[in-house]
Tab-separated table of C-alpha atoms and ligand atoms in Angstrom:
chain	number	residue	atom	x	y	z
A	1292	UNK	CA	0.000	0.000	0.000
A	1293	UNK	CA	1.465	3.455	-0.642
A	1294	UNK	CA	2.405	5.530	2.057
A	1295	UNK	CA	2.285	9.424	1.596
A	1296	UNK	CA	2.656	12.223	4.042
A	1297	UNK	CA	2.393	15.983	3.890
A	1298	UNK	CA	4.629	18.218	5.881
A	1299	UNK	CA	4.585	22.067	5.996
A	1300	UNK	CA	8.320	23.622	5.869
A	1301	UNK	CA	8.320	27.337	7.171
A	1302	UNK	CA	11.466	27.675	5.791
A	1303	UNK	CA	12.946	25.369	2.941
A	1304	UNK	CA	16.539	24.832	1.982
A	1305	UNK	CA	16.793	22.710	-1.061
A	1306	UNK	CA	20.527	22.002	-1.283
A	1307	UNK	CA	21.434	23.485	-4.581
A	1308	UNK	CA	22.281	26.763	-3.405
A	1309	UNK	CA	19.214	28.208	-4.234
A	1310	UNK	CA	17.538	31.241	-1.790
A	1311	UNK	CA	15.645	30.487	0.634
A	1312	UNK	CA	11.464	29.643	0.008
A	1313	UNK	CA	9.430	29.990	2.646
A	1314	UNK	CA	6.183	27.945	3.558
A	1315	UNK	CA	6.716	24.964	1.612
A	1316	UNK	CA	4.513	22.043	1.370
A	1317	UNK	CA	6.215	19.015	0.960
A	1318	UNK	CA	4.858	15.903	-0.376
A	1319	UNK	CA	6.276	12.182	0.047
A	1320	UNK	CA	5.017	9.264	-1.094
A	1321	UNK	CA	6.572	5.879	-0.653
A	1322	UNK	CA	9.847	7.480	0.946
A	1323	UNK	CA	10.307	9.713	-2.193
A	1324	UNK	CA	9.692	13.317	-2.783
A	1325	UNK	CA	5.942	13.335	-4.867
A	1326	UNK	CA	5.749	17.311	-5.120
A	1327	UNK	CA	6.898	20.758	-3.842
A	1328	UNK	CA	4.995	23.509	-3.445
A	1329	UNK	CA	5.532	27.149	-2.384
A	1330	UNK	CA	2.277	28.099	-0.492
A	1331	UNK	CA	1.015	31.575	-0.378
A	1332	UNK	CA	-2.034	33.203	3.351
A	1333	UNK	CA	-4.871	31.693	1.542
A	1334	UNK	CA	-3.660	28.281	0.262
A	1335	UNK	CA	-2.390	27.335	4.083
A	1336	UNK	CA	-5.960	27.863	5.360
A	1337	UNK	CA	-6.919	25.885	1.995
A	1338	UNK	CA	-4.707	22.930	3.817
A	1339	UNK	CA	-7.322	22.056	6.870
A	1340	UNK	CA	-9.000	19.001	4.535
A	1341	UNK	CA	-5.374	17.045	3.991
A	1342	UNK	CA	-3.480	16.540	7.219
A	1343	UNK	CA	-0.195	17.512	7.420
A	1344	UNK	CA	3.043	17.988	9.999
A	1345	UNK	CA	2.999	20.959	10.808
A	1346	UNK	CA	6.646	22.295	10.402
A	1347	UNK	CA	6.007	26.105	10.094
A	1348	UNK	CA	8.478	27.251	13.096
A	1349	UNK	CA	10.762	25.321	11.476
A	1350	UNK	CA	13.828	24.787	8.577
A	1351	UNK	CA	13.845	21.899	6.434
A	1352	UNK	CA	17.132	20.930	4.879
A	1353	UNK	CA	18.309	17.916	2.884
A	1354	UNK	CA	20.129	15.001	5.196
A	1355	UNK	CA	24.557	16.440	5.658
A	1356	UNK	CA	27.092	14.460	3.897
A	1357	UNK	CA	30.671	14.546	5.646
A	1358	UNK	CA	32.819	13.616	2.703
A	1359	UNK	CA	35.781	13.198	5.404
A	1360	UNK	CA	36.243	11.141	8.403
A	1361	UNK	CA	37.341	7.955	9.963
A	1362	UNK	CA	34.927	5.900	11.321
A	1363	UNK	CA	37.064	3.473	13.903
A	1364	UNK	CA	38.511	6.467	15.982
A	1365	UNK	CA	36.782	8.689	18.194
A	1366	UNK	CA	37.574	12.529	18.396
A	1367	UNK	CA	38.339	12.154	21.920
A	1368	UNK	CA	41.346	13.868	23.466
A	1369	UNK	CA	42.422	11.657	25.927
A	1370	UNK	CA	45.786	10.665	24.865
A	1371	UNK	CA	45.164	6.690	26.721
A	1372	UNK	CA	41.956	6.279	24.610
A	1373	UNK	CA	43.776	7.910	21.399
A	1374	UNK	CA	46.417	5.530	21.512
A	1375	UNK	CA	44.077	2.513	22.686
A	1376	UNK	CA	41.970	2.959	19.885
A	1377	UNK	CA	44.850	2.223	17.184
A	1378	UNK	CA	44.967	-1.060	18.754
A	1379	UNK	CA	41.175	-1.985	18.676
A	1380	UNK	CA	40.310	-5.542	17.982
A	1381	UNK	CA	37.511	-5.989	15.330
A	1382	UNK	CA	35.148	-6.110	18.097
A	1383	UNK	CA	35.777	-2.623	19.682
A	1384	UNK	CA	36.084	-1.019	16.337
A	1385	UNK	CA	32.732	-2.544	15.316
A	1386	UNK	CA	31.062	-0.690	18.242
A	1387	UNK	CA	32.928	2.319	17.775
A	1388	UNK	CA	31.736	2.457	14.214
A	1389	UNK	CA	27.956	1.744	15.134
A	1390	UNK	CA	28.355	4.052	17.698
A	1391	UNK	CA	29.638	6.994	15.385
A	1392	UNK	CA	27.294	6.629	12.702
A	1393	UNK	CA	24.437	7.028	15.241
A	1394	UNK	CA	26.450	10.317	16.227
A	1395	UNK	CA	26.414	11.062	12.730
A	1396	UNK	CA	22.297	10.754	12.401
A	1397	UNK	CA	21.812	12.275	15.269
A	1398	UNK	CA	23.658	15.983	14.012
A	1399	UNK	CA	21.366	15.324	10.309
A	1400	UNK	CA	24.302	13.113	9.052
A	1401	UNK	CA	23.192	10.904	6.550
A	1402	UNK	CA	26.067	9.906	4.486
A	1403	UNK	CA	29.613	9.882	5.107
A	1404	UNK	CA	33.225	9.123	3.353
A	1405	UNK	CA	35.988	7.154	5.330
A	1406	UNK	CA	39.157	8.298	4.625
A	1407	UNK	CA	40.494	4.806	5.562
A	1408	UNK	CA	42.335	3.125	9.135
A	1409	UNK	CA	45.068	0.898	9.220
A	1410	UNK	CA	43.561	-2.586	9.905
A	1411	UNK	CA	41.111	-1.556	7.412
A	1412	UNK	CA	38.307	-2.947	9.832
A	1413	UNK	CA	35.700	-0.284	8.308
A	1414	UNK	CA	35.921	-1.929	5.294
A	1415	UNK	CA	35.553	-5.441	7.005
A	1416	UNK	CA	32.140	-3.849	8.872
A	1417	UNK	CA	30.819	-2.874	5.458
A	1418	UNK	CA	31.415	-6.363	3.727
A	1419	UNK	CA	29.902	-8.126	7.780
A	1420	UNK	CA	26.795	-6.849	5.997
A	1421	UNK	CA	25.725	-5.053	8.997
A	1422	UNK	CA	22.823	-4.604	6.634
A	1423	UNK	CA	20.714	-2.392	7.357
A	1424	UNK	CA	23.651	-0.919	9.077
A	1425	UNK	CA	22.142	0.082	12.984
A	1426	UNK	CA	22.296	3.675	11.697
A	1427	UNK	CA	20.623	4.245	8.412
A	1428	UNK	CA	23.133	5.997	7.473
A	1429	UNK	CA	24.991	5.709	3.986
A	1430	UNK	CA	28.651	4.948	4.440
A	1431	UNK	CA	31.602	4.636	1.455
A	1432	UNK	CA	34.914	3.333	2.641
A	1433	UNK	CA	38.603	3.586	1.743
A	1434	UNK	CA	39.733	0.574	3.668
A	1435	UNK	CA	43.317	1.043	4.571
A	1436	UNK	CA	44.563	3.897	2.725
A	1437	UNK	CA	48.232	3.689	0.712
A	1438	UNK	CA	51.360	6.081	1.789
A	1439	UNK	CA	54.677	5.516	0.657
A	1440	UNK	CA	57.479	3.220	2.810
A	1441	UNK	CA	58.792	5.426	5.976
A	1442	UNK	CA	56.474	8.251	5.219
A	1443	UNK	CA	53.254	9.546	6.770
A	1444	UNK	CA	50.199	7.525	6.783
A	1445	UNK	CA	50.882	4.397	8.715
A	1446	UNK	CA	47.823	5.377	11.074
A	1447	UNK	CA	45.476	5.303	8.755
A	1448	UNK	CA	46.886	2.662	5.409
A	1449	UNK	CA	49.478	0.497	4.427
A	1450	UNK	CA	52.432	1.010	1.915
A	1451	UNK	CA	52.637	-1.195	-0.854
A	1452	UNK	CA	54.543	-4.546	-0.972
A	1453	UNK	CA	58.023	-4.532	-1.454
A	1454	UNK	CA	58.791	-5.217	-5.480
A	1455	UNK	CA	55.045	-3.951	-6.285
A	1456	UNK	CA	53.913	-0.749	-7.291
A	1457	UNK	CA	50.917	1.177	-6.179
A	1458	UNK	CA	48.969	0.982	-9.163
A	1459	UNK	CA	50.050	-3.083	-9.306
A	1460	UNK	CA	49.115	-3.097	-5.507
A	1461	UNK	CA	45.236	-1.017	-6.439
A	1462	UNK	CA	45.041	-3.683	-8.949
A	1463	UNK	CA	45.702	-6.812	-6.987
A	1464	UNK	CA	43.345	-5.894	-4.441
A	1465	UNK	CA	41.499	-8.536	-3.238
A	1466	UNK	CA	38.245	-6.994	-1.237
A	1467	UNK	CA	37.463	-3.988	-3.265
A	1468	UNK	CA	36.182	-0.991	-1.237
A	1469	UNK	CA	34.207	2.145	-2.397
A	1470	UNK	CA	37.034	4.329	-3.254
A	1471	UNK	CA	41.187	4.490	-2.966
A	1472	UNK	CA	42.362	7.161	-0.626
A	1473	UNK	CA	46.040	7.751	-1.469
A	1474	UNK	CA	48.384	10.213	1.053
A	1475	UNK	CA	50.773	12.032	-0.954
A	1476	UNK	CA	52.233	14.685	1.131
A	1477	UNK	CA	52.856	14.724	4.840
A	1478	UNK	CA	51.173	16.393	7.523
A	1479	UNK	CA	50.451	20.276	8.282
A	1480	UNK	CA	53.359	21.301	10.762
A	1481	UNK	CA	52.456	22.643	13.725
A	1482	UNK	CA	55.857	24.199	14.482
A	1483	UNK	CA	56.602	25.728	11.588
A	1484	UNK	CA	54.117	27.633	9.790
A	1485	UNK	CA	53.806	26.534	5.593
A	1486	UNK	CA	56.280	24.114	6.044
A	1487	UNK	CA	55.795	22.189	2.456
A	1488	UNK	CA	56.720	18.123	2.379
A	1489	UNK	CA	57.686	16.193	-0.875
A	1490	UNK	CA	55.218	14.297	-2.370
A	1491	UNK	CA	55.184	10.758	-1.244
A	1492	UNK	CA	54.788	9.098	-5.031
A	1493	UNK	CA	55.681	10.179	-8.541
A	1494	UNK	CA	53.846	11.721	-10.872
A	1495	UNK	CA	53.504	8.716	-13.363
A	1496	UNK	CA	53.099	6.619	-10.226
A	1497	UNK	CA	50.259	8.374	-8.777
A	1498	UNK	CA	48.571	8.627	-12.525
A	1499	UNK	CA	48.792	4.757	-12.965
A	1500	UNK	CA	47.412	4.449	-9.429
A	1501	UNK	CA	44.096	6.414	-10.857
A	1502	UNK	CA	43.577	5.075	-13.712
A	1503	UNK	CA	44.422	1.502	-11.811
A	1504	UNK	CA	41.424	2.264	-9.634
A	1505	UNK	CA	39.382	3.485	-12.353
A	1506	UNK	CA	39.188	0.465	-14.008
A	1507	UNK	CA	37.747	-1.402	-10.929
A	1508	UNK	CA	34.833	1.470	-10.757
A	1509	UNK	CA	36.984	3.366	-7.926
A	1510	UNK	CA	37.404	6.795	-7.595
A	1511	UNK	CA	40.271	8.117	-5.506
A	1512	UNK	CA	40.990	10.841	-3.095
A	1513	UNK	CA	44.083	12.375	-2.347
A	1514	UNK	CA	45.333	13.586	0.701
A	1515	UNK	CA	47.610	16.426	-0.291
A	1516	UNK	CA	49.194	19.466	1.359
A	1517	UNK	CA	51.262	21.833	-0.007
A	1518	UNK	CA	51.946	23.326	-3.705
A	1519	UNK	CA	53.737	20.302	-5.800
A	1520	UNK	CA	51.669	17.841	-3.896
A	1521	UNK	CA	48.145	18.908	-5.021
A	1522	UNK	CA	49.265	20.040	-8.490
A	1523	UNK	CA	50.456	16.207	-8.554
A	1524	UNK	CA	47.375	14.845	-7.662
A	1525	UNK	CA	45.537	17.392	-9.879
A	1526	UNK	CA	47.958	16.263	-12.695
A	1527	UNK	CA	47.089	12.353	-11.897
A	1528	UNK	CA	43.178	12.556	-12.277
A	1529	UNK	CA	42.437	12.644	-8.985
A	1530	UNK	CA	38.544	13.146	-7.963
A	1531	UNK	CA	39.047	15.482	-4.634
A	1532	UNK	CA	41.928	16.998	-3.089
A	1533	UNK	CA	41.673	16.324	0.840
A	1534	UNK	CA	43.010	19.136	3.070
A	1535	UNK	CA	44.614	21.202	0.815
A	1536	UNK	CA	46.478	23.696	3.535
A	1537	UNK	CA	48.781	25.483	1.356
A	1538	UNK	CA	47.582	24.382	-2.078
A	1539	UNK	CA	48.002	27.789	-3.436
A	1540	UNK	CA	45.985	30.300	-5.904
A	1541	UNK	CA	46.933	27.999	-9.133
A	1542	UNK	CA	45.838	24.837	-7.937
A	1543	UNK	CA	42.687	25.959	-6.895
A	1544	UNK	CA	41.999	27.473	-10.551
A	1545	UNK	CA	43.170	24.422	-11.467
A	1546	UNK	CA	40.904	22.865	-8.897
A	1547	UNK	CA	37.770	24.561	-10.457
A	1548	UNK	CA	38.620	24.186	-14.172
A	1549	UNK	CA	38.681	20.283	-13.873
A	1550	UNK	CA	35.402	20.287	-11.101
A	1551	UNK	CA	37.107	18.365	-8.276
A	1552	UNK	CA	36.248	18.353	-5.576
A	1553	UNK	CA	38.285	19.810	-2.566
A	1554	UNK	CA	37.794	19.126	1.326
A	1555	UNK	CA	39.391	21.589	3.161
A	1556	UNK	CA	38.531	20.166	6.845
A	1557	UNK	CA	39.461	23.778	8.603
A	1558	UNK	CA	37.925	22.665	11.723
A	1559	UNK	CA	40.624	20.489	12.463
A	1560	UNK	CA	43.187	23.043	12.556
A	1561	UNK	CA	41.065	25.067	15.039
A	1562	UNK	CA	40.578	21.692	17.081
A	1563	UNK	CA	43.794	22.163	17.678
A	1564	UNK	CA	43.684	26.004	18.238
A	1565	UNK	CA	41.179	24.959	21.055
A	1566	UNK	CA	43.007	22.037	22.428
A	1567	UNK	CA	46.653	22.120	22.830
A	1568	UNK	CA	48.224	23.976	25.645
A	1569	UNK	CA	47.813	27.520	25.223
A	1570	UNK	CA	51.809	28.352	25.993
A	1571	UNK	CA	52.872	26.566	23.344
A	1572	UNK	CA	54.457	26.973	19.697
A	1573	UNK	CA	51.582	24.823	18.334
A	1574	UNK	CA	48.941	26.571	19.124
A	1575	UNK	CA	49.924	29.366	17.599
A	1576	UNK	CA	50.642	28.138	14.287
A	1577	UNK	CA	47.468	26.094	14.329
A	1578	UNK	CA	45.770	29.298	14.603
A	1579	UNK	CA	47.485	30.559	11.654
A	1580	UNK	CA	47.067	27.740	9.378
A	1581	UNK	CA	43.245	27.817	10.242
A	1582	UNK	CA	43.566	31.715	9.120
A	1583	UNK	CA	45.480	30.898	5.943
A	1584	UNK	CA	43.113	27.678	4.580
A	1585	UNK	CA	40.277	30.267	5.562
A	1586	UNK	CA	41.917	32.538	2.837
A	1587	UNK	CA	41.930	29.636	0.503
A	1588	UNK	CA	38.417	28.752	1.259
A	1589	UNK	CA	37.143	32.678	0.501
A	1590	UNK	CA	39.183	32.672	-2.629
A	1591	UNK	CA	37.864	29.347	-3.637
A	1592	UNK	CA	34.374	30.629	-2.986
A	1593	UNK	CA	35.537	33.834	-5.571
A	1594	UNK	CA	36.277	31.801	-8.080
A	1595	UNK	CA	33.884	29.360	-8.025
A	1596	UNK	CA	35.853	25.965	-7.277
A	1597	UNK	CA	33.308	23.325	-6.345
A	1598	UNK	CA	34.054	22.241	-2.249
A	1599	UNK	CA	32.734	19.817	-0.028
A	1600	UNK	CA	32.382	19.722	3.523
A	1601	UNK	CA	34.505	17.047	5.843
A	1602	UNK	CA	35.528	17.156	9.016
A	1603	UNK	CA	38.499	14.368	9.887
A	1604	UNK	CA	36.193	13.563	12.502
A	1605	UNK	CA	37.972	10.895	14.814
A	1606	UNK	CA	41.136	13.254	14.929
A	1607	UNK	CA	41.644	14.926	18.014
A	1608	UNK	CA	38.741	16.825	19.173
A	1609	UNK	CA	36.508	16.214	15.931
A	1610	UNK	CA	33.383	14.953	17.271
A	1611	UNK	CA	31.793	12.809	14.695
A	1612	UNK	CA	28.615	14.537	13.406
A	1613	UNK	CA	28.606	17.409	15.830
A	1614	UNK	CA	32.245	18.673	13.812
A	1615	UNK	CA	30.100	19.351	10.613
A	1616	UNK	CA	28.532	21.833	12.373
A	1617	UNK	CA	31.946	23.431	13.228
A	1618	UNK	CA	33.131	23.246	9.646
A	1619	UNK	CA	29.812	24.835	7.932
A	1620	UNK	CA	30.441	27.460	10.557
A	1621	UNK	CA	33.778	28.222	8.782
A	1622	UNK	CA	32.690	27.850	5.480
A	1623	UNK	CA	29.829	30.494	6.444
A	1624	UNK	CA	32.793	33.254	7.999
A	1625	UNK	CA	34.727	32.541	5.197
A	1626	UNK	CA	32.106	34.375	2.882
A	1627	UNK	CA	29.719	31.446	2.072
A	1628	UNK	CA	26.497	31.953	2.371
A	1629	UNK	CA	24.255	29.454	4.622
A	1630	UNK	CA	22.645	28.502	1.507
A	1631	UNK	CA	26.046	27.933	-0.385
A	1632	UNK	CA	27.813	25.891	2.766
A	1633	UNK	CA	24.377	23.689	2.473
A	1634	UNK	CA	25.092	23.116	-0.748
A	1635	UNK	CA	28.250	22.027	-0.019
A	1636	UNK	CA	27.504	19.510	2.463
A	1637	UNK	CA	24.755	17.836	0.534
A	1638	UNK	CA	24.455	17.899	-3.260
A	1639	UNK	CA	28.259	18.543	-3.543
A	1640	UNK	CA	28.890	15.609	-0.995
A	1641	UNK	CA	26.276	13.680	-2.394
A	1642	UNK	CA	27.643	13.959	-6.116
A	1643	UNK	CA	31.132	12.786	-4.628
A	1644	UNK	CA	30.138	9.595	-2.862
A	1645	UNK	CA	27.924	8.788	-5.866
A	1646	UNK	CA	24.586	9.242	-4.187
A	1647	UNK	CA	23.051	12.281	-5.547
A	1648	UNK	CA	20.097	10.751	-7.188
A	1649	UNK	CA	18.900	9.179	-3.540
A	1650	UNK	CA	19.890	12.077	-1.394
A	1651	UNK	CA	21.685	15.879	-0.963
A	1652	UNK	CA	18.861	17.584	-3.042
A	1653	UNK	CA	15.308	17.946	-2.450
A	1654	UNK	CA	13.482	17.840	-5.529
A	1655	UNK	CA	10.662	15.484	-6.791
A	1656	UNK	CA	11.543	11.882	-7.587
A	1657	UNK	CA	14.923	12.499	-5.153
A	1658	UNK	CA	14.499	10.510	-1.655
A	1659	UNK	CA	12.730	12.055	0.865
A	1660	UNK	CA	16.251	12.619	2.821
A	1661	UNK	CA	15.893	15.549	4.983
A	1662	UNK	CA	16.110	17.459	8.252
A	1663	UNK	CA	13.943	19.499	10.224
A	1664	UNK	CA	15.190	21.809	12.640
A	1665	UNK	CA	13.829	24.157	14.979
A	1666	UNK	CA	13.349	28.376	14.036
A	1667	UNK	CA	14.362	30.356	11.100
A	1668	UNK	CA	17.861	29.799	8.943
A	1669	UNK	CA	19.296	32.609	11.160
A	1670	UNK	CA	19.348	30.125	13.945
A	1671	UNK	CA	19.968	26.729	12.175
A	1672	UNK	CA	23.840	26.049	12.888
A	1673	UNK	CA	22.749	26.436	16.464
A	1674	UNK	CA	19.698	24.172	16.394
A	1675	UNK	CA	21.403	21.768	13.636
A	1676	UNK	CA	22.749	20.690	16.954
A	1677	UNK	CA	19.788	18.866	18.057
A	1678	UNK	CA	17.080	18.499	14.795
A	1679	UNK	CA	14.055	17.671	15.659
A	1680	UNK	CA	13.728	15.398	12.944
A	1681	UNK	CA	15.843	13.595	10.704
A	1682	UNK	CA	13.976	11.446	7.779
A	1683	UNK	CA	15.991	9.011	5.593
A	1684	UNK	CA	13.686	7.995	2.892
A	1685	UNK	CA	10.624	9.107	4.396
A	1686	UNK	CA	11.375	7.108	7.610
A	1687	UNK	CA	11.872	9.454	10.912
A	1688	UNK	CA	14.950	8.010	12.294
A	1689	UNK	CA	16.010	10.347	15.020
A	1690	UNK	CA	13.533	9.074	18.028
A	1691	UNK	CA	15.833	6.096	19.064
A	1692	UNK	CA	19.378	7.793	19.107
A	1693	UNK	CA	20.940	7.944	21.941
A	1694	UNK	CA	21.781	11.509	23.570
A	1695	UNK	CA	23.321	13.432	20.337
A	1696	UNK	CA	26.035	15.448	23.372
A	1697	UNK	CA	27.215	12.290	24.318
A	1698	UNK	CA	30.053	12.566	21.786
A	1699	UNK	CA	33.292	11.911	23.795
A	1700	UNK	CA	34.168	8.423	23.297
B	1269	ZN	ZN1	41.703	12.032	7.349
């Protein structure tokens, strides 16, 4: 039997960075969008014969995508529990991935991108066929991501075998995940501000890598800092630069002239900012870098290079789904507007993780993916904090999460 609902929006974000509507009537039928309609006085009072959910003190919004996290760790800042957690066994991972996905839902999460761990045990929960997985939320996973021998990366990947290359390695793969994530530049320095690292492979290396994954349906993502690095990965093919902190002006033309995709994850430089000791060298440059990638994200707005929003979450003080909040913030000081940010972290996402004709837009015919949250758009990356709904398909799925604060493990 079909199943359709009616649900009054006062205020209506539709994810493709389009204004703002106001009193919108949406329809569902069968956990699909039937019809939108923008409803003027006279056609509300019209509305008494059909009944409805009455959302009019509130902001509908399509269901977040984080296009950057990793799912086994926790964003707490305990160093014991940090290091504990590289060490899970399957079992403790498992529940620390069920448990963060229901964080995710709970902050209007509904689809997120691993960025890979180094037993690769989020891959090994997606092929369990935790299915449906406890939280209905969409996951795509790296596995274990790929650095090169002695250089950074060993938290989160593997280098390839000795006498293989990487592209040999991509190809030999025996479990295929959704995606190759591929680390080609070290990490941001946090004692001395733009320091630049090598790239970790060469350029043919990385391009055979690519096209290796290509050819099993895999797109890749690059984690790249630095100048040579990106323009490398740009060079290669790559489908989104990850982090990007000193990328320069070039590369992100570059960026926007081939539409990939670039995750700058600011909030995890001002994680930092917040969390290390306040007397030291550290936090000062994390402060800086958080003020220079801000710079990068305005200019990127300028231009008009296509960005998603991720957050790292499960590095050190990024929350999984409460950090999205922190990094939509940024986008929205950095010049974005709350429409444009929205955008970002749901059609953009969506389009990314191959998913944007279920969710991250709400138009007939697209799933009825969305969010409600309390009071106008002025408000929402307040309230965002605890929606009052979140629908994935049609389905409320909010009402059996546990406490959305409880985000410290
Ligand atoms: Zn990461």
């Amino acid at each position: 039997m079909e199943k359709t609902f009616h649900l009054l929006a006062g205020h209506f974000i539709d994810g493709t960075g389009c204004s703002i509507k106001k009193q919108v009537l949406l329809s569902v039928r069968d956990g699909s969008i039937l019809s939108l309609e923008e409803l003027r006085p006279g056609d509300i009072e019209g509305l008494g014969k059909i009944p409805f959910l009455d959302f009019s003190d509130c902001t509908v919004l399509p269901g977040l995508v984080d296009a950057h996290v990793h799912l086994t760790m926790s964003g707490t800042v305990d160093p014991r529990l940090r290091e504990h957690q590289l060490d899970f066994s399957y079992e403790e991972a498992e529940q620390a991935i069920s448990k963060h996905l229901f964080q995710h839902l709970s902050h209007g999460v509904v689809a997120v991108r691993d960025g890979g761990d180094a037993s690769g045990y989020s891959l090994r929960y997606k092929l369990a066929g935790t299915s449906p997985s406890p939280a209905p939320v969409r996951y795509r996973v790296a596995g274990k991501a790929w650095h090169a021998p002695g250089r950074y990366g060993r938290l989160i990947g593997r280098s390839p075998e000795k006498g293989r290359t990487l592209a040999e390695s991509i190809t030999q793969e025996p479990v295929g995940p959704d995606h190759i994530k591929i680390v080609n530049s070290g990490l941001n320095s946090l004692k001395q501000f733009g320091k630049m690292t090598p790239p970790q492979f060469g350029s043919a290396e990385l391009k055979a890598a690519i096209a290796a994954g290509l050819r099993r349906g895999w797109k890749t993502m690059v984690h790249a800092n630095g100048d040579l690095p990106v323009a490398q990965a740009l060079d290669a093919g790559c489908h989104s630069i990850e982090h990007g902190f000193f990328m320069g002006r070039s590369n992100l033309e570059r960026i926007r002239d081939l539409r990939v995709y670039w995750t700058p994850t600011a909030c995890t430089m001002k994680a930092y900012w917040e969390q290390l000791p306040s007397d030291g060298v550290e936090v000062d440059i994390s402060r800086r870098n958080l003020d220079h990638q801000m710079e990068q994200i305005s200019y990127a707005l300028r231009i008009g290079a296509p960005l998603t929003v991720g957050t790292d979450s499960g590095g050190l003080g990024l929350h999984h789904g409460a950090s999205i909040i922190e990094e939509l913030k940024l986008f929205v000081s950095a010049g974005f507007s709350l429409e444009g940010a929205i955008q970002c972290a749901s059609s953009n996402g969506a389009q990314l993780l191959g998913l944007d004709k279920t969710l991250g837009t709400l138009r007939p015919g697209l799933g009825a993916t969305f969010l409600v949250v309390k009071g106008a758009p002025s408000s929402l990356l307040t309230t965002l904090q605890h929606p009052v709904g979140v629908y994935v398909d049609g389905v409320p799925s909010v009402e059996n999460l546990p406490d959305p604060c409880d985000c410290t493990v």
